[in-house]
PDB file of N, CA, C and O in Angstrom:
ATOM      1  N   UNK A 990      77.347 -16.466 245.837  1.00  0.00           N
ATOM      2  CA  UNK A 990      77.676 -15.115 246.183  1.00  0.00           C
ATOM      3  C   UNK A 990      77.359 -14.841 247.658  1.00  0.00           C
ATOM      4  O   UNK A 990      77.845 -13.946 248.349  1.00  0.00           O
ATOM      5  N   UNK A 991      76.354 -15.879 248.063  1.00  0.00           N
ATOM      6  CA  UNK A 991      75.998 -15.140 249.888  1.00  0.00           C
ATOM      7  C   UNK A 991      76.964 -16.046 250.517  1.00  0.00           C
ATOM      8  O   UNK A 991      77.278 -15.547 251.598  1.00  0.00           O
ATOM      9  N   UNK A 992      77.603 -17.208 250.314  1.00  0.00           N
ATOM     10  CA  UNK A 992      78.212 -17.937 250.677  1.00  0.00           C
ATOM     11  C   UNK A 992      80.112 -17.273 251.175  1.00  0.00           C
ATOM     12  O   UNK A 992      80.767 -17.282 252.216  1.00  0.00           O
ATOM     13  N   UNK A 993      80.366 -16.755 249.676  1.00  0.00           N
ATOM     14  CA  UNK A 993      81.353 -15.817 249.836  1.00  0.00           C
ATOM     15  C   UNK A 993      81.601 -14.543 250.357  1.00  0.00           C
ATOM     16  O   UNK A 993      82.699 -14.032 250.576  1.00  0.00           O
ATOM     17  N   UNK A 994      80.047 -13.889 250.605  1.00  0.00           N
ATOM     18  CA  UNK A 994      79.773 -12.638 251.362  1.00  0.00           C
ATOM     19  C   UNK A 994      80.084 -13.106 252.501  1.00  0.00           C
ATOM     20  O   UNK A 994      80.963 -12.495 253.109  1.00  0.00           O
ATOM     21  N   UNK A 995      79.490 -14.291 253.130  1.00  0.00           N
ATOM     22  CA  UNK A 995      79.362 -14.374 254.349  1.00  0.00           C
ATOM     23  C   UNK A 995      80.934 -14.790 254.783  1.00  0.00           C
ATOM     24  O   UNK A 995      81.435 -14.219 255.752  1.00  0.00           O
ATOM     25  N   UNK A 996      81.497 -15.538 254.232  1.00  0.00           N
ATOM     26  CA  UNK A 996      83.432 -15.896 254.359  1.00  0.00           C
ATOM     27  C   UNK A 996      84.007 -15.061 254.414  1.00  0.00           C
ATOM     28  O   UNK A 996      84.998 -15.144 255.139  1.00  0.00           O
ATOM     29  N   UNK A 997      83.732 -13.671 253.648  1.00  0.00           N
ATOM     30  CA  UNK A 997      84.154 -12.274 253.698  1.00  0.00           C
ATOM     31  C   UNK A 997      83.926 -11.137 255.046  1.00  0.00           C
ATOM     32  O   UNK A 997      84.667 -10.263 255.494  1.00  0.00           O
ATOM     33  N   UNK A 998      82.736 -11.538 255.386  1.00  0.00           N
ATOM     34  CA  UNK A 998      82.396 -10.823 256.829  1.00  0.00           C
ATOM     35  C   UNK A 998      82.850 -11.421 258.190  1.00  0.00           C
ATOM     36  O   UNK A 998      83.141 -10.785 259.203  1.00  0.00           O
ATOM     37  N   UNK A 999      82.855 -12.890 258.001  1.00  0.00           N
ATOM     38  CA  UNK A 999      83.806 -13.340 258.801  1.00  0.00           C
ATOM     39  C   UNK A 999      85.339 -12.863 258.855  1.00  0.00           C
ATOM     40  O   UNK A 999      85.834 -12.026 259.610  1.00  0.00           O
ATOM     41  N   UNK A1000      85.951 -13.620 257.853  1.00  0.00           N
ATOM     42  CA  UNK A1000      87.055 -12.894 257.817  1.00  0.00           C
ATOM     43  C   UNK A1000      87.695 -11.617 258.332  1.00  0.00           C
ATOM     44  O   UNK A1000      88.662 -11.507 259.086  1.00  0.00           O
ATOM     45  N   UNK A1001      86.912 -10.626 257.733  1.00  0.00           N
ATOM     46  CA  UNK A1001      87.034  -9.069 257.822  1.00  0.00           C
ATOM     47  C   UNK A1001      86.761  -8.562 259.543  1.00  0.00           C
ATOM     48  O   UNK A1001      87.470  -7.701 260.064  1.00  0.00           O
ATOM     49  N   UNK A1002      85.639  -9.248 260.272  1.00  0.00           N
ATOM     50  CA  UNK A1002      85.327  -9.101 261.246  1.00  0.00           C
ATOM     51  C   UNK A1002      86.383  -9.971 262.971  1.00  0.00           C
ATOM     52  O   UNK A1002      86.385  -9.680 264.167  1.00  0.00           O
ATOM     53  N   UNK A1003      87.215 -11.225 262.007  1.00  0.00           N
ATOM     54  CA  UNK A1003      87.971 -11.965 263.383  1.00  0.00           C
ATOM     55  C   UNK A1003      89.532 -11.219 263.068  1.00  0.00           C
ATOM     56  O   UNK A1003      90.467 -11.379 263.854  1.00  0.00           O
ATOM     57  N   UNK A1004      89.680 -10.227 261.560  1.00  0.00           N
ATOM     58  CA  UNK A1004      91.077 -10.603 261.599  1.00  0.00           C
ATOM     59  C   UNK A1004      91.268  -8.826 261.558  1.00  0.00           C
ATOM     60  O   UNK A1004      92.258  -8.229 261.134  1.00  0.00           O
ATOM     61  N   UNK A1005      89.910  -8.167 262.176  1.00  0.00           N
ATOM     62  CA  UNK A1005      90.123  -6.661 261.958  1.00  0.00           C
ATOM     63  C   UNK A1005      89.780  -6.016 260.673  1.00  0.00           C
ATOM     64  O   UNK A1005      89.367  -4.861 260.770  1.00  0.00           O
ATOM     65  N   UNK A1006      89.863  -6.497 259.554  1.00  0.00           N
ATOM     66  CA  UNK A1006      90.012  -5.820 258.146  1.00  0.00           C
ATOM     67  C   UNK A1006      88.792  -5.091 257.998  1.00  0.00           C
ATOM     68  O   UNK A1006      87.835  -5.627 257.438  1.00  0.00           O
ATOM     69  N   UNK A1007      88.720  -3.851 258.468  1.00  0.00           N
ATOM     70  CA  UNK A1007      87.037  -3.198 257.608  1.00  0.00           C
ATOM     71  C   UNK A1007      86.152  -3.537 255.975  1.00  0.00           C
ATOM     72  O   UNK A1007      84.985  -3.767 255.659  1.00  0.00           O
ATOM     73  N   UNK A1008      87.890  -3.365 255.009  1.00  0.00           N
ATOM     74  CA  UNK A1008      87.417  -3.347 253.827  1.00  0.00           C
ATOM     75  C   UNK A1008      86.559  -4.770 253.398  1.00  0.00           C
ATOM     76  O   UNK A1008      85.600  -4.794 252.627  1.00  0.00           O
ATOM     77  N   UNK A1009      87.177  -5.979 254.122  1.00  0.00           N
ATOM     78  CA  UNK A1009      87.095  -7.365 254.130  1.00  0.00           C
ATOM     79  C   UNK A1009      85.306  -7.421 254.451  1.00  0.00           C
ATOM     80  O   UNK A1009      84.442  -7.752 253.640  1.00  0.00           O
ATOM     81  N   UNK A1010      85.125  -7.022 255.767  1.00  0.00           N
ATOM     82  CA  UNK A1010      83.708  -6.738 256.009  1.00  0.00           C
ATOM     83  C   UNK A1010      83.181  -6.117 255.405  1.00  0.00           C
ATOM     84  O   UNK A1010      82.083  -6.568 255.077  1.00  0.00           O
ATOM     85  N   UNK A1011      83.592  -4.550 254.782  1.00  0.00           N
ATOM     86  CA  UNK A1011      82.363  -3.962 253.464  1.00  0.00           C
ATOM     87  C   UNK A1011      82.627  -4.703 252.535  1.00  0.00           C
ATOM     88  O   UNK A1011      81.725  -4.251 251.830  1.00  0.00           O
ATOM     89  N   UNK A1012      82.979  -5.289 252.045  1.00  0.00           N
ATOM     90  CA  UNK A1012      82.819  -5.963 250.981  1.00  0.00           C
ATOM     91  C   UNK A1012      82.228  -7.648 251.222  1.00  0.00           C
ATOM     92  O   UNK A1012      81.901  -8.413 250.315  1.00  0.00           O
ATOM     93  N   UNK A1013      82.215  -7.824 252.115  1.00  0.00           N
ATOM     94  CA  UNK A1013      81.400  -9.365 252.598  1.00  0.00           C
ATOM     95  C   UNK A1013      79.881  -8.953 253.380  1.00  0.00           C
ATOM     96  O   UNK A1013      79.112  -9.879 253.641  1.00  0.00           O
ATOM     97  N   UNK A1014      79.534  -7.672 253.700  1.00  0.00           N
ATOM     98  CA  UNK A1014      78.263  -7.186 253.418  1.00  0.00           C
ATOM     99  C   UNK A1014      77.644  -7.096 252.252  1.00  0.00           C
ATOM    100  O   UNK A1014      76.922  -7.989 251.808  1.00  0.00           O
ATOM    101  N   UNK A1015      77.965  -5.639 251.474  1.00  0.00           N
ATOM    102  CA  UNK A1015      78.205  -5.894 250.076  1.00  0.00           C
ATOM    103  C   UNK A1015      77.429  -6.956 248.965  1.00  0.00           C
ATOM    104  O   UNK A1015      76.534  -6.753 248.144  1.00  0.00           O
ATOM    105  N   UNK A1016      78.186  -8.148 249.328  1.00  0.00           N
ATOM    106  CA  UNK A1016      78.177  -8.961 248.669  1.00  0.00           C
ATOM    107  C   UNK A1016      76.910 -10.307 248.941  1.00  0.00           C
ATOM    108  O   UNK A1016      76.416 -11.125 248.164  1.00  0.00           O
ATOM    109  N   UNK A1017      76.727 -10.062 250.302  1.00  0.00           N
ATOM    110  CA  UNK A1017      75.743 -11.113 250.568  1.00  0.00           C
ATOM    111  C   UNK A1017      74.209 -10.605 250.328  1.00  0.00           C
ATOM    112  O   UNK A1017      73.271 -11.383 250.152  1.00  0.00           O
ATOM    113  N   UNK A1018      74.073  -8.906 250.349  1.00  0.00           N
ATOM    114  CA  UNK A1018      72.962  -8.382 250.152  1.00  0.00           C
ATOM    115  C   UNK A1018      72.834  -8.268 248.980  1.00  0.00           C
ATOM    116  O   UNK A1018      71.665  -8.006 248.695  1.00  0.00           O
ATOM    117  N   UNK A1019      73.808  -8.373 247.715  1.00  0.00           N
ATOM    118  CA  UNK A1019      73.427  -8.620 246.466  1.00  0.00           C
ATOM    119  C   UNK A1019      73.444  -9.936 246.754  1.00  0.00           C
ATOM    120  O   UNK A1019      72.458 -10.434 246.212  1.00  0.00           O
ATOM    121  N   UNK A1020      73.827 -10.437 247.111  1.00  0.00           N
ATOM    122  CA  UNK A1020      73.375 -12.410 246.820  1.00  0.00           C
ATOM    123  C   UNK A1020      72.093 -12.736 247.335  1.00  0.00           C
ATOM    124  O   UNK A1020      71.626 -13.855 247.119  1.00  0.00           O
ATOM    125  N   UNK A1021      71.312 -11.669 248.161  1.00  0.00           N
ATOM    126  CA  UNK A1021      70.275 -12.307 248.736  1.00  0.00           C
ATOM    127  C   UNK A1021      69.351 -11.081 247.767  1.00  0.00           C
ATOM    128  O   UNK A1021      68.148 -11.332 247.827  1.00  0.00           O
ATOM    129  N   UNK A1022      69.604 -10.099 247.091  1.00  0.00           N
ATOM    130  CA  UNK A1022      68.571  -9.729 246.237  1.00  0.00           C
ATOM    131  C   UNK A1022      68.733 -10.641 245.245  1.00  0.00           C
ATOM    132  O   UNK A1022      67.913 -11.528 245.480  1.00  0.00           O
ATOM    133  N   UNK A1023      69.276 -10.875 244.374  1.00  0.00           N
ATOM    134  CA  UNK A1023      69.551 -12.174 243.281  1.00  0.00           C
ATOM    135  C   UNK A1023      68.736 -13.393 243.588  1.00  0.00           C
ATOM    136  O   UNK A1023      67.910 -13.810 242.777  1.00  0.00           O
ATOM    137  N   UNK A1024      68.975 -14.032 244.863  1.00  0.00           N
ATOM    138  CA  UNK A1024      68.139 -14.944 245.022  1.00  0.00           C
ATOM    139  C   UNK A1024      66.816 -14.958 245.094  1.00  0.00           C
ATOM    140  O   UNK A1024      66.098 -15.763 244.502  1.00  0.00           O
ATOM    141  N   UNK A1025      66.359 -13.857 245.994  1.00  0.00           N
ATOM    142  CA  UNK A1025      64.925 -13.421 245.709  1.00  0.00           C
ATOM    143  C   UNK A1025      64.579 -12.853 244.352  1.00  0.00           C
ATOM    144  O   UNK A1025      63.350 -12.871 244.269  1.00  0.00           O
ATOM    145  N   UNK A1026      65.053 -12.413 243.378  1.00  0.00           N
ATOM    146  CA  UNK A1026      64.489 -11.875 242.340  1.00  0.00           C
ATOM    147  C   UNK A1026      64.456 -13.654 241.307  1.00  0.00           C
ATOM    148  O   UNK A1026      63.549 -14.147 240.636  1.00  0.00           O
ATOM    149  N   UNK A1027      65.566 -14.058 241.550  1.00  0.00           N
ATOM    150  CA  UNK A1027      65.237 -14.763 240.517  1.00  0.00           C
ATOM    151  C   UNK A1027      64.280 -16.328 241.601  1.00  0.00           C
ATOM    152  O   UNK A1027      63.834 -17.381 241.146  1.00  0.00           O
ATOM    153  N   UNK A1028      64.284 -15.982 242.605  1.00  0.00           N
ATOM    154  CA  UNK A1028      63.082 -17.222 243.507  1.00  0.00           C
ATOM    155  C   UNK A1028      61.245 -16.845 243.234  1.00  0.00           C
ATOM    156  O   UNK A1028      60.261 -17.544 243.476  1.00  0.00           O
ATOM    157  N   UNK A1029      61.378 -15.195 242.530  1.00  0.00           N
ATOM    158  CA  UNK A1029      60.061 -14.702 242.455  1.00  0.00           C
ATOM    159  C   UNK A1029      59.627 -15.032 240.601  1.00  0.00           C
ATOM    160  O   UNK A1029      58.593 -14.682 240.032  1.00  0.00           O
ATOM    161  N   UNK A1030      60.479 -15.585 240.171  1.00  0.00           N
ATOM    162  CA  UNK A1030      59.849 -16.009 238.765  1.00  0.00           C
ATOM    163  C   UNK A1030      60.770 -15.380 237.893  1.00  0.00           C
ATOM    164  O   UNK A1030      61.259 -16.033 236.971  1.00  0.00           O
ATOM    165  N   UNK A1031      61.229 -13.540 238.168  1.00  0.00           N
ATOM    166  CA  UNK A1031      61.850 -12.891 237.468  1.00  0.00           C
ATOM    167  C   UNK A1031      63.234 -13.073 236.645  1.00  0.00           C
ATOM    168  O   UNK A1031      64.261 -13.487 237.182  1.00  0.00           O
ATOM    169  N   UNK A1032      63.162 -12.794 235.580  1.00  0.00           N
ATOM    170  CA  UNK A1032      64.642 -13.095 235.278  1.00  0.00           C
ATOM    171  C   UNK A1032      65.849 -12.334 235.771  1.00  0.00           C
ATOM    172  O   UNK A1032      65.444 -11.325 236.348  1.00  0.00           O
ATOM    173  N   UNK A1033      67.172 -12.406 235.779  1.00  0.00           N
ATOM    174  CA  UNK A1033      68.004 -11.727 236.548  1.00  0.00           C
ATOM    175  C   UNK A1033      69.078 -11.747 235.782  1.00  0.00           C
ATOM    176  O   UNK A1033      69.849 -12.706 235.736  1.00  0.00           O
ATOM    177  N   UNK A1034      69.251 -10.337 234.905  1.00  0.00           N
ATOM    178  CA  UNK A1034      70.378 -10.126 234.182  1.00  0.00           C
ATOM    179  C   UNK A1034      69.643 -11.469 232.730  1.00  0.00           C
ATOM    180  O   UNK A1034      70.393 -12.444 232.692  1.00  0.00           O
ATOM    181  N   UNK A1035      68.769 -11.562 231.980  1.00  0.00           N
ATOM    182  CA  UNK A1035      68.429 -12.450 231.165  1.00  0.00           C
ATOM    183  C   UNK A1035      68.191 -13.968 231.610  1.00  0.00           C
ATOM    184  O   UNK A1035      67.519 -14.793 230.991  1.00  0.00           O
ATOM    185  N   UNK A1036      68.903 -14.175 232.854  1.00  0.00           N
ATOM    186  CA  UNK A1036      68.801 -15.607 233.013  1.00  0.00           C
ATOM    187  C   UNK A1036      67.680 -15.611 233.835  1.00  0.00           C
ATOM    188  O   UNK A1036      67.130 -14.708 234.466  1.00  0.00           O
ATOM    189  N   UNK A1037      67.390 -17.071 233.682  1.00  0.00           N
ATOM    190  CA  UNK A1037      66.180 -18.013 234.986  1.00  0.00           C
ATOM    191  C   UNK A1037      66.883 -17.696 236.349  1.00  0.00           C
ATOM    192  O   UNK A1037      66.403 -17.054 237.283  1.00  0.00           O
ATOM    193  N   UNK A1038      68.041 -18.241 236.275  1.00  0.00           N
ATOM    194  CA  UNK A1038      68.763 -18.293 237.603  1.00  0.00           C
ATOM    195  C   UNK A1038      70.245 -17.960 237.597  1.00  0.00           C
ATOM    196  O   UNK A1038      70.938 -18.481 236.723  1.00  0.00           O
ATOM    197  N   UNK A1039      70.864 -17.052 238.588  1.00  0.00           N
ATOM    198  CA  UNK A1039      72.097 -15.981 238.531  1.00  0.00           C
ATOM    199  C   UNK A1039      73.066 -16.753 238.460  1.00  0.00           C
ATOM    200  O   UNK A1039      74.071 -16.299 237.912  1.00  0.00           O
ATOM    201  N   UNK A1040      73.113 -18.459 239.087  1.00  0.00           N
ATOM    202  CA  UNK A1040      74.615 -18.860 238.906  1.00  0.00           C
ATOM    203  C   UNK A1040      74.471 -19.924 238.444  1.00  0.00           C
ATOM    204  O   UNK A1040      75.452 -20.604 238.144  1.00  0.00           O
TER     205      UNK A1040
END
């Protein structure tokens, strides 16, 4: 998910697209809460680990 956030903010940011960039923000700051919640022991959505 931060991988595709971040392809998304690129994108959105060389080719003009705003929506492209809110949504490749968006997406990497849930990928980087996910990773930290489930790097702190916690489960995330029932699982050990989100993907």
């Amino acid at each position: 998910m931060i991988v595709l956030g971040v392809i998304l903010l690129l994108i959105g940011f060389f080719a003009g697209v705003p929506i492209l960039w809110t949504l490749g923000l968006i997406l990497a700051v849930v990928g980087v809460i996910l990773a930290v919640a489930g790097g702190t022991g916690r489960r995330v959505g029932g699982r050990a680990h989100y993907w």
